[in-house]
Amino acid sequence: MGSTDTFVKFEKVDKSYDGETLVVKDLNVDIPQGEFLTMLGPSGSGKTTTLMMLAGFETPTGGEIYLDGEAINKIPPYKRGIGMVFQNYALFPHMTVNENLAFPLEVRKLIKTDIQEKVKKALDMVELGAFGNRMPLQLSGGQQQRVALARALVFEPRLVLMDEPLGALDKKLREQMQYEIKHIHENLGITVVYVTHDQSEALTMSNRIAVFNDGKIQQISSPDILYEKPENAFVANFIGENNQLKGKVKSISGKNCIVTTDKGDEITSLKINVNSVGDSSTVSLRPERVEINSADSNFENTFNAKVKELIYLGDHIRTRVEVCGNDQFIVKVPNSYKGANLKEGASVKLSWKASDSRALDLG
Amino acid sequence: MNETTTGSILTTEGVPLKVSLQKAEKRNKIRAILLVAPLLVFILVTFLIPIGDMLLRSVDDSYINTVFPKTFKEYKKWDRQDLPSEELYKTMFFEVKDSEGYAIGKASTRMNYAKSGWKSLLKKSKRKFKKIEEGPYKEQMIAIDKKWADMEYWKALGVMVDATTAGYYLNAVDLKYNVDKEIVRQKENRRIYNHTWIKTFKVSVLVMIFCLMLGYPISYLLSTLPLKYSNLLMICVLLPFWTSLLVRTVAWMVMLQQKGVFNNLLVMANVIADENRFKLMYNETATIIVMTQILLPFMVLPLYSVMKTISPNYMRAALNLGASPLHAFWKVYMPNSVPGISAGCMLVFILAIGYYITPELVGGKDGQMVGNWIAYHLKTTLNWGLSAALGAILLGVLTVLYWVYNKLVGIENIKLG
Ligand SMILES: Nc1ncnc2c1ncn2[C@@H]1O[C@H](COP(=O)(O)OP(=O)(O)OP(=O)(O)O)[C@@H](O)[C@H]1O
Ligand SMILES: [Mg+2]
C-alpha cells in the first residue's frame, strides 16, 4: 500500500447476495486516518452492505478491503477491532449499562480496575455517569443511543462505523446528538464511517460525503463541493434543491457549452458531464443562484418567465415560474422590496451565470 | 351538596363518582363473566371436580365404617391386650352375617391391605356363619377359623377405624402401617414405588435434556434461516404432531427391535456382530429414545418463538466488540434465549413425568413409569385409593418444582411466543 495516509481502502469491491444482481458495484474508496466520511443515498443503495463488509459481517464477492494497509477479507469480525453503532443500538438487554460497556474490555482481558475506570470515563463522555446500573430498556431512546456510542468507543477502536445511528430519534435530539458525535470525533481523532438517509445530517457532520445510488458511488467530495459542484444529475437532484432544464448540446467551447432546450432556448453552461455535440443533457441550477429582474448585465443567461405560484416562507418567497418549457422552476426571492412586488401571473426576467449552471447527463 | 365528606367527588349529576364508576364497570364485569362462563363450567365439571374427588379418594377410608359401624364402635373399647370380649365377637358376627355379600367383598379388599388373610377369612366366615343360630359366638367363630383367635387380625382393624387414612400415601412410597398403626417399611420384595419414582424422574430429566440438546440447534437454525427454508424445516419438526402417537410408537418398535431396522443396518454394515445386537426395545432406553422424539416439538416451539425475537444484531454487536463466536453465543445469545429454554424444559418435563402410553408400549418391565402404575391400579387391581395417592404426589411434586423454579428463575421468564 502506497500512501500512509490511507486508513481504509476499498479496491474494486463487488457484492452480490443472490448471484444475480450486484448490490455493490466496483467500489473504490480511500479513507484517510481521522476522516469523518458519510455514506448518503436512497434506501436500498447498498450503504449498509458496504458497512457490513467493512465490519466483517458480509464477505465481498470480489475485490479487497484494506485496513491500515492490511487486507482484511479473511479476518473475522471479532479480530478487526472496529467499533460499530447499530441502527437499533443492539444493546444487550440482559446486561446493565455498565456490563454492556465492560463487555468489550472483558473479552480483551483487561484488569478489573482498568475496566471500571474506562467504563466510567466512557459514560461520563456521553453524560450518562449516573445511569451505569440501569438496564438498557429503562433508558430513553436518546440515552440508549448514547450508551451504544459509548460502547463502540470504550475499547478505543481507531475506526468506528455508524449505521443510521440517529434514525429513531426525534428532530431535536437528533441535532443534539449530531453535535455530540461530531465533538467526540474531533476530540478523539478517530476515523468514522457514517451512514445516513438524511442529507442535512450528512452536510453538517462530514469531512466528505459519498453519495450512493444503485450500488455505486456517484460522487465523493466535501459537503460544499457536493452542493456547489454536483458531477451528475443524480447528485444534483439528491443533494439540496435543484432546477433542471433538459435539452441537447449544441456546441462546446472550452469549459463551457451551449444546451438547446426543446423550445429552442439556448443556455450557456459549464460542461461537466457531457462529451460531444448532440448529447442529451440536463442543465442543473440551484434556485438561490437565479436573479429576478436583475439590472446587472453580467449574466450569460437571461430568459423571460411567467410567475406561476408564490409561497411565503418568512425570510424568502419561494417562487415557481415557467421558463424554457419547465413550469416547476423554483426561484428563491429574498423577502425584500423586490420580492414583495411579485404577483402571480406576472412576466419577469430570470438571469443566471454560466458558471452556476451545470450541463450534466440526462439523469 | 357541597358539604359532603371530604375526598368524595361528585359527577355533574351529583352522584358520587365512585358509585357511578362502579355502575359503569358492573356491566363490563358481567360481560366478562358471561364470556368465560362456558369454559369455567367445563373446567369445573371435567377437571376441578375430578381432581378434588381424586384428592379425597387418596385419603378416604370411610367405606369400611359403613359396613361395620357397630363393630368399630365396640372396637374402640377394646384394650388391645387380650383377645376381644364376647361383645365384640358378637357385633362382628351379625354385621358379617347380615351384610350384603358385595359390601363384605369390598370391605374385605380394604381389610386385606391392612393385613393379608382378611379377605379369605371373611369369605369363609360369611358362608359358615349361616349355620350358627345362637351364642356364645366367640368359640363358634374360632371353631370355624383359627384366625379369629389371632390377635394380629383384630389389631389390624385399628388401622381402619378412622374415616381417613394416610395409608395410600405410605404405600406410594414403599411404607405401610403395621397392625399397631406404626409406620414401617414394606417387605423387601414389595418395595416397588420408590424405585419407580426415581426412574420416573431420571427418565423425565434425561428426556428433557436430550430434547434440549437436540432442539436448541434446530430452533436456532429455524430462527435464522430465510423464511422459505425455515418453513420447510418447521414442517419437518411438526410432522410428528400430525401422525398418530400410536403409529409413531409402533414405528419405533419396528425400528428398534433386536431384529429391527436399526440393528439390521448395523449388522449389515458390519459394525456389530449378529449375536451382539443392541437391546433397544422393551427397556428404559427405548422409553427414553421414543419419548424424546415424541416430546421434541414441545421443546422446539417455545425455543423457536423466543429465538425469533432475538435480533441478529446482538450477536453481531458481540462479535464486533471482540468476542469470539463461542463467547458471544454463551454470554449474549444464550442468556437471551433463557425464557425459551425454561418454557421448553418445563413443558417437556411436565409432559414426560406423567407419560403413560409410550412406556407402556415400548418400556417393557424395566421402562415403566409412575403413570403406568396409576393406570395399573386403576384398571387391574381397582385400588383407586393408591392410584389417587400416586397421582396426588405427582401433582404435589410438580407444584413444588414450579414454586422452586419461580424462586430461582422467575415465572415471568417463561415465554411461549
Ligand atoms: N441479507 C440480504 N440478502 C439478500 N439481499 C439483501 C440482503 N441485505 C440487503 N440486501 C439487498 O441489497 C440491497 C442493498 O441493501 P442495503 O441494506 O445495503 O441498503 P441500504 O443502502 O442500507 O438501504 P437503507 O437505507 O434502506 O438501509 C437491497 O436491494 C437489499 O434488498
Ligand atoms: Mg441500511
XYZ file of N, CA and C and ligand atoms in Angstrom, chain A residues 17-18 23-24 41-50 58 87 163-164 195-197 212, chain B residues 316, ligand 1:
100
model
N -25.790 -10.740 -3.237
C -26.362 -11.676 -2.268
C -26.890 -12.933 -2.944
N -27.467 -12.718 -4.145
C -28.198 -13.827 -4.765
C -27.505 -14.383 -6.003
N -25.335 -5.669 -5.593
C -25.875 -4.569 -4.790
C -24.780 -3.546 -4.497
N -23.522 -3.949 -4.644
C -22.405 -3.001 -4.618
C -21.541 -3.313 -5.838
N -27.415 8.063 0.675
C -28.041 7.541 -0.535
C -29.436 7.057 -0.236
N -30.209 6.823 -1.292
C -31.579 6.363 -1.081
C -31.594 4.941 -0.524
N -32.760 4.526 -0.054
C -32.927 3.193 0.520
C -32.575 2.122 -0.505
N -31.843 1.131 -0.065
C -31.504 0.020 -0.963
C -30.313 0.289 -1.850
N -29.587 1.364 -1.599
C -28.486 1.704 -2.499
C -27.194 0.989 -2.126
N -27.189 0.240 -1.025
C -26.009 -0.551 -0.701
C -25.141 0.013 0.402
N -25.647 0.977 1.138
C -24.843 1.600 2.202
C -24.563 0.619 3.332
N -25.653 -0.008 3.846
C -25.472 -0.957 4.949
C -24.581 -2.103 4.520
N -24.789 -2.575 3.288
C -23.977 -3.681 2.787
C -22.501 -3.314 2.813
N -22.188 -2.115 2.374
C -20.796 -1.664 2.380
C -20.233 -1.649 3.795
N -20.314 -9.343 6.219
C -20.567 -9.828 4.864
C -19.216 -9.897 4.157
N -28.053 0.315 14.001
C -29.215 1.177 13.795
C -30.168 1.144 14.986
N -24.352 3.009 11.570
C -25.391 2.801 10.562
C -26.666 3.493 11.002
N -26.929 4.600 10.411
C -28.109 5.407 10.757
C -28.343 5.440 12.257
N -23.393 6.247 8.169
C -24.409 6.034 7.139
C -25.662 6.813 7.504
N -26.215 7.505 6.561
C -27.474 8.191 6.845
C -28.308 8.373 5.587
N -29.590 8.598 5.827
C -30.537 8.956 4.771
C -30.639 10.452 4.615
N -24.296 7.461 -2.629
C -24.527 6.144 -3.214
C -25.803 6.155 -4.022
N -24.021 -9.908 16.288
C -23.099 -9.088 15.508
C -22.385 -8.089 16.397
N -29.147 -10.340 3.606
C -29.550 -9.974 2.371
N -29.908 -10.900 1.469
C -30.306 -10.551 0.232
N -30.392 -9.282 -0.205
C -30.033 -8.294 0.641
C -29.614 -8.588 1.988
N -29.334 -7.424 2.604
C -29.574 -6.463 1.697
N -29.994 -6.959 0.521
C -30.312 -6.204 -0.693
O -29.196 -5.438 -1.036
C -29.570 -4.143 -1.445
C -28.811 -3.103 -0.624
O -29.235 -3.212 0.720
P -28.626 -2.316 1.859
O -29.174 -2.827 3.130
O -27.162 -2.252 1.727
O -29.262 -0.909 1.531
P -29.126 0.450 2.329
O -28.477 1.399 1.411
O -28.516 0.234 3.643
O -30.649 0.861 2.490
P -31.377 1.541 3.721
O -31.088 2.982 3.597
O -32.818 1.251 3.453
O -30.871 0.916 4.962
C -31.061 -4.066 -1.300
O -31.635 -4.219 -2.588
C -31.425 -5.227 -0.439
O -32.667 -5.745 -0.828
